[in-house]
Amino acid sequence: MERELYLERMRYRGSLQPTLEALRSLHVRHLETIPFENLALFLDEAPLALEEDVLFDRLVRGHRGGVRHALNALFAALLRSLGFQVSYLSARVAPEDATRAPSGFEHLVLEVALEERWLVDVGFGASFDEPLPLVPGRWPSAGRMFRLDVHGDEWSLTRESPGGVGRLLYVFSRTPRRLEDFAERFRALQTAPDSPLRAESLCTRKTPRGRVTLRGNRLILSEDGHRVERRLAATEARDQLLLSHFGIPLPAGA
């Protein structure tokens, strides 16, 4: 891996020592610079293989984003190059559609071992900004509260609303996995007609004061708790919005 190129893609200028402070900074910068996006599923692009060099070419050299497995797999490679101890963990995403059963290996999350253990995830869109301690309890992040619970051999991550109602995000096992264990499910998420990632085109990233999202034909800007949403005009070029808000260089009319 060309680590310096990756760090330049993230515009990261902080410490490169394997410390909690560096892990937090890297996590935030990754969320702010490399978006969650499923655009490849709506364009004439071949499915990505879950391999470090392939992901590096697309996300770093190609200045693109990615989905779940791609983002976390590549981030794990970066962290390992800096001396962090990283494990791949499998997760079942809680479906918004109650008729769809959650599937194993649908998401890949990371466990990083320092003096304590930390849950790391840069591949789930609008979630926690900084790593969460792998300890059952409620943890604040990004102006929201997240809750980690243990159920036998499985853990769950829930995002709580201001009213105290929780939304289950995913359930995961802390059994270490190999990257190749996720390859089949990652391909299915890109190719299956009923893939949950095919519901609507999405590109989103964290900003220093909120989030910017292009969902279908809607541009959504959130800043300091204020949310503005507008539909794109028929003549408005999505490729220009992707370039200006996300740095994604798609061909005109894509």
CSV table of C-alpha atoms in Angstrom, one decimal:
chain,number,residue,atom,x,y,z
A,1,MET,CA,0.0,0.0,0.0
A,2,GLU,CA,1.1,3.5,-0.8
A,3,ARG,CA,0.4,4.8,2.6
A,4,GLU,CA,1.4,8.4,1.9
A,5,LEU,CA,-1.0,8.6,-1.0
A,6,TYR,CA,-3.8,7.3,1.2
A,7,LEU,CA,-3.1,9.9,3.9
A,8,GLU,CA,-3.0,12.6,1.2
A,9,ARG,CA,-6.4,11.5,-0.1
A,10,MET,CA,-7.6,12.0,3.5
A,11,ARG,CA,-5.7,15.3,3.9
A,12,TYR,CA,-4.5,13.9,7.2
A,13,ARG,CA,-1.6,15.7,8.9
A,14,GLY,CA,-1.8,14.2,12.4
A,15,SER,CA,0.3,11.7,14.3
A,16,LEU,CA,1.2,8.4,12.7
A,17,GLN,CA,1.8,6.6,16.0
A,18,PRO,CA,-0.6,3.8,16.9
A,19,THR,CA,-2.3,5.6,19.7
A,20,LEU,CA,-5.9,6.3,20.7
A,21,GLU,CA,-5.5,10.0,19.8
A,22,ALA,CA,-4.3,9.1,16.3
A,23,LEU,CA,-7.0,6.5,15.8
A,24,ARG,CA,-9.7,9.0,16.7
A,25,SER,CA,-8.2,11.6,14.3
A,26,LEU,CA,-7.9,9.1,11.4
A,27,HIS,CA,-11.4,7.9,11.9
A,28,VAL,CA,-12.9,11.4,11.7
A,29,ARG,CA,-10.8,12.4,8.7
A,30,HIS,CA,-11.8,9.2,6.8
A,31,LEU,CA,-15.5,10.0,7.4
A,32,GLU,CA,-15.0,13.6,6.2
A,33,THR,CA,-13.0,12.8,3.0
A,34,ILE,CA,-14.0,9.4,1.7
A,35,PRO,CA,-17.7,9.1,1.3
A,36,PHE,CA,-20.1,6.2,1.6
A,37,GLU,CA,-21.5,5.8,-1.9
A,38,ASN,CA,-23.2,3.2,-4.0
A,39,LEU,CA,-23.0,5.0,-7.3
A,40,ALA,CA,-21.2,2.0,-9.0
A,41,LEU,CA,-24.5,0.0,-8.6
A,42,PHE,CA,-26.3,2.5,-10.7
A,43,LEU,CA,-23.6,3.0,-13.3
A,44,ASP,CA,-22.1,0.5,-15.8
A,45,GLU,CA,-19.2,-0.4,-13.5
A,46,ALA,CA,-18.0,-3.9,-12.8
A,47,PRO,CA,-18.4,-5.2,-9.2
A,48,LEU,CA,-15.4,-4.6,-7.0
A,49,ALA,CA,-13.4,-7.5,-5.6
A,50,LEU,CA,-12.7,-7.3,-1.9
A,51,GLU,CA,-9.0,-7.0,-2.3
A,52,GLU,CA,-6.7,-4.3,-1.0
A,53,ASP,CA,-5.1,-3.3,-4.3
A,54,VAL,CA,-8.5,-3.2,-6.1
A,55,LEU,CA,-10.0,-1.1,-3.3
A,56,PHE,CA,-7.0,1.2,-3.2
A,57,ASP,CA,-7.2,1.9,-6.9
A,58,ARG,CA,-10.9,2.8,-6.7
A,59,LEU,CA,-11.1,4.7,-3.4
A,60,VAL,CA,-7.6,6.4,-3.3
A,61,ARG,CA,-6.3,6.7,-6.8
A,62,GLY,CA,-9.8,7.0,-8.3
A,63,HIS,CA,-11.0,9.5,-5.7
A,64,ARG,CA,-14.2,7.5,-5.2
A,65,GLY,CA,-16.1,6.3,-2.1
A,66,GLY,CA,-17.4,2.9,-1.3
A,67,VAL,CA,-19.9,0.9,0.7
A,68,ARG,CA,-19.6,-1.0,4.0
A,69,HIS,CA,-16.9,-3.7,3.4
A,70,ALA,CA,-14.8,-1.6,1.0
A,71,LEU,CA,-14.4,1.3,3.3
A,72,ASN,CA,-13.6,-0.7,6.4
A,73,ALA,CA,-11.4,-3.2,4.7
A,74,LEU,CA,-9.2,-0.5,3.2
A,75,PHE,CA,-9.1,1.5,6.5
A,76,ALA,CA,-8.0,-1.7,8.3
A,77,ALA,CA,-5.0,-2.0,5.8
A,78,LEU,CA,-4.1,1.7,6.6
A,79,LEU,CA,-4.3,1.1,10.3
A,80,ARG,CA,-2.2,-2.0,10.2
A,81,SER,CA,0.5,-0.1,8.1
A,82,LEU,CA,0.7,2.3,11.1
A,83,GLY,CA,1.1,-0.5,13.6
A,84,PHE,CA,-2.4,-0.9,14.9
A,85,GLN,CA,-3.7,-4.4,15.8
A,86,VAL,CA,-6.9,-4.8,13.8
A,87,SER,CA,-9.5,-7.6,13.6
A,88,TYR,CA,-12.3,-8.0,11.1
A,89,LEU,CA,-15.7,-8.7,12.6
A,90,SER,CA,-18.9,-9.8,10.8
A,91,ALA,CA,-22.2,-7.9,11.4
A,92,ARG,CA,-25.8,-8.3,10.5
A,93,VAL,CA,-27.4,-5.1,9.5
A,94,ALA,CA,-30.9,-4.5,11.0
A,95,PRO,CA,-33.2,-4.1,8.1
A,96,GLU,CA,-35.5,-1.1,7.8
A,97,ASP,CA,-37.9,-3.3,5.9
A,98,ALA,CA,-39.2,-5.8,8.5
A,99,THR,CA,-40.0,-8.3,5.7
A,100,ARG,CA,-36.3,-8.8,4.9
A,101,ALA,CA,-34.3,-11.1,7.2
A,102,PRO,CA,-30.8,-9.8,8.2
A,103,SER,CA,-27.9,-11.7,6.6
A,104,GLY,CA,-24.6,-12.7,8.1
A,105,PHE,CA,-21.4,-10.9,6.8
A,106,GLU,CA,-23.7,-8.1,5.4
A,107,HIS,CA,-21.3,-5.6,7.1
A,108,LEU,CA,-17.7,-5.7,8.1
A,109,VAL,CA,-16.6,-3.8,11.2
A,110,LEU,CA,-13.3,-3.5,12.9
A,111,GLU,CA,-12.0,-4.1,16.4
A,112,VAL,CA,-8.8,-2.3,17.3
A,113,ALA,CA,-6.7,-3.4,20.3
A,114,LEU,CA,-4.9,-0.7,22.2
A,115,GLU,CA,-4.8,-0.7,26.0
A,116,GLU,CA,-8.6,-1.2,25.6
A,117,ARG,CA,-10.6,-2.6,22.7
A,118,TRP,CA,-12.4,-0.2,20.3
A,119,LEU,CA,-15.2,-0.6,17.8
A,120,VAL,CA,-14.2,1.1,14.5
A,121,ASP,CA,-16.5,1.7,11.6
A,122,VAL,CA,-16.0,4.1,8.7
A,123,GLY,CA,-18.4,2.2,6.4
A,124,PHE,CA,-21.9,2.8,7.7
A,125,GLY,CA,-22.8,6.3,6.6
A,126,ALA,CA,-24.3,8.5,9.4
A,127,SER,CA,-23.1,6.6,12.5
A,128,PHE,CA,-20.6,7.4,15.2
A,129,ASP,CA,-17.8,9.8,14.5
A,130,GLU,CA,-15.1,8.4,16.7
A,131,PRO,CA,-14.3,4.8,17.8
A,132,LEU,CA,-16.5,3.5,20.6
A,133,PRO,CA,-15.1,1.6,23.5
A,134,LEU,CA,-16.0,-2.1,23.3
A,135,VAL,CA,-17.7,-2.0,26.7
A,136,PRO,CA,-21.5,-2.4,27.2
A,137,GLY,CA,-23.1,1.0,27.9
A,138,ARG,CA,-24.2,4.3,26.4
A,139,TRP,CA,-21.6,6.4,24.5
A,140,PRO,CA,-22.0,9.9,23.0
A,141,SER,CA,-20.8,10.6,19.5
A,142,ALA,CA,-21.7,13.1,16.8
A,143,GLY,CA,-24.3,14.8,19.0
A,144,ARG,CA,-26.2,11.5,19.5
A,145,MET,CA,-26.1,8.6,21.9
A,146,PHE,CA,-25.1,5.1,20.9
A,147,ARG,CA,-25.6,2.0,23.0
A,148,LEU,CA,-23.6,-1.2,23.0
A,149,ASP,CA,-25.3,-4.3,24.5
A,150,VAL,CA,-24.1,-7.9,24.9
A,151,HIS,CA,-26.4,-10.8,24.1
A,152,GLY,CA,-24.6,-14.1,24.8
A,153,ASP,CA,-21.9,-14.3,22.1
A,154,GLU,CA,-23.2,-11.3,20.2
A,155,TRP,CA,-23.1,-7.5,20.6
A,156,SER,CA,-25.6,-5.0,19.3
A,157,LEU,CA,-25.2,-1.3,18.4
A,158,THR,CA,-28.2,0.9,18.8
A,159,ARG,CA,-28.6,4.6,18.0
A,160,GLU,CA,-30.8,6.4,20.5
A,161,SER,CA,-33.1,9.3,19.5
A,162,PRO,CA,-33.5,12.4,21.8
A,163,GLY,CA,-36.8,10.9,23.0
A,164,GLY,CA,-35.0,7.8,24.2
A,165,VAL,CA,-36.3,5.5,21.5
A,166,GLY,CA,-33.5,3.4,20.0
A,167,ARG,CA,-33.0,2.1,16.5
A,168,LEU,CA,-30.9,-1.0,16.2
A,169,LEU,CA,-28.2,-0.5,13.6
A,170,TYR,CA,-26.5,-3.9,13.6
A,171,VAL,CA,-25.6,-7.0,15.5
A,172,PHE,CA,-22.0,-8.3,15.4
A,173,SER,CA,-19.8,-11.1,16.7
A,174,ARG,CA,-16.3,-10.5,18.1
A,175,THR,CA,-15.0,-13.7,16.6
A,176,PRO,CA,-12.1,-12.6,14.3
A,177,ARG,CA,-12.6,-13.2,10.6
A,178,ARG,CA,-10.6,-13.3,7.5
A,179,LEU,CA,-11.2,-10.7,4.7
A,180,GLU,CA,-12.0,-13.5,2.2
A,181,ASP,CA,-14.9,-14.6,4.5
A,182,PHE,CA,-16.8,-11.5,3.4
A,183,ALA,CA,-16.1,-11.8,-0.3
A,184,GLU,CA,-19.2,-13.7,-1.4
A,185,ARG,CA,-21.6,-11.4,0.5
A,186,PHE,CA,-19.8,-8.3,-0.7
A,187,ARG,CA,-20.3,-9.4,-4.3
A,188,ALA,CA,-23.9,-10.2,-3.7
A,189,LEU,CA,-24.6,-6.8,-2.3
A,190,GLN,CA,-23.2,-5.3,-5.5
A,191,THR,CA,-25.0,-7.7,-8.0
A,192,ALA,CA,-28.2,-9.1,-6.5
A,193,PRO,CA,-31.4,-7.4,-7.8
A,194,ASP,CA,-32.8,-7.3,-4.3
A,195,SER,CA,-29.7,-5.9,-2.6
A,196,PRO,CA,-30.6,-3.3,0.0
A,197,LEU,CA,-27.9,-1.1,-1.5
A,198,ARG,CA,-29.8,-0.9,-4.8
A,199,ALA,CA,-32.9,0.8,-3.4
A,200,GLU,CA,-31.6,4.3,-4.2
A,201,SER,CA,-28.4,6.0,-5.2
A,202,LEU,CA,-26.6,7.5,-2.3
A,203,CYS,CA,-23.5,9.5,-1.6
A,204,THR,CA,-22.8,10.9,1.8
A,205,ARG,CA,-20.0,12.2,4.0
A,206,LYS,CA,-19.5,13.8,7.3
A,207,THR,CA,-18.5,17.5,7.4
A,208,PRO,CA,-16.9,19.4,10.3
A,209,ARG,CA,-20.3,20.8,11.3
A,210,GLY,CA,-22.7,18.2,10.0
A,211,ARG,CA,-23.2,16.1,6.8
A,212,VAL,CA,-23.8,16.4,3.1
A,213,THR,CA,-25.9,13.8,1.3
A,214,LEU,CA,-26.9,13.3,-2.3
A,215,ARG,CA,-29.8,10.7,-2.2
A,216,GLY,CA,-31.4,10.1,-5.5
A,217,ASN,CA,-32.4,13.5,-6.8
A,218,ARG,CA,-32.3,15.2,-3.4
A,219,LEU,CA,-29.4,17.2,-1.9
A,220,ILE,CA,-29.5,17.3,1.9
A,221,LEU,CA,-27.2,19.6,3.9
A,222,SER,CA,-27.1,19.4,7.7
A,223,GLU,CA,-25.1,21.9,9.7
A,224,ASP,CA,-25.2,22.6,13.5
A,225,GLY,CA,-28.5,20.7,13.8
A,226,HIS,CA,-30.2,22.5,10.9
A,227,ARG,CA,-31.3,20.5,7.9
A,228,VAL,CA,-32.0,21.8,4.4
A,229,GLU,CA,-33.3,19.5,1.7
A,230,ARG,CA,-34.0,20.3,-1.9
A,231,ARG,CA,-34.8,18.4,-5.1
A,232,LEU,CA,-32.5,18.9,-8.0
A,233,ALA,CA,-33.7,20.8,-10.9
A,234,ALA,CA,-34.2,18.8,-14.1
A,235,THR,CA,-31.2,20.7,-15.7
A,236,GLU,CA,-29.0,20.4,-12.7
A,237,ALA,CA,-25.9,18.3,-13.3
A,238,ARG,CA,-25.4,15.6,-10.7
A,239,ASP,CA,-21.8,15.1,-11.8
A,240,GLN,CA,-21.0,18.7,-10.8
A,241,LEU,CA,-22.6,18.2,-7.4
A,242,LEU,CA,-20.6,15.0,-6.9
A,243,LEU,CA,-17.4,16.8,-7.7
A,244,SER,CA,-18.0,20.0,-5.7
A,245,HIS,CA,-19.4,18.3,-2.5
A,246,PHE,CA,-17.6,14.9,-2.6
A,247,GLY,CA,-14.6,15.3,-4.9
A,248,ILE,CA,-15.9,12.4,-7.1
A,249,PRO,CA,-14.9,12.9,-10.8
A,250,LEU,CA,-17.6,11.1,-12.7
A,251,PRO,CA,-18.0,11.7,-16.5
A,252,ALA,CA,-20.6,14.2,-17.4
A,253,GLY,CA,-24.1,12.7,-17.7
A,254,ALA,CA,-23.1,9.6,-15.7
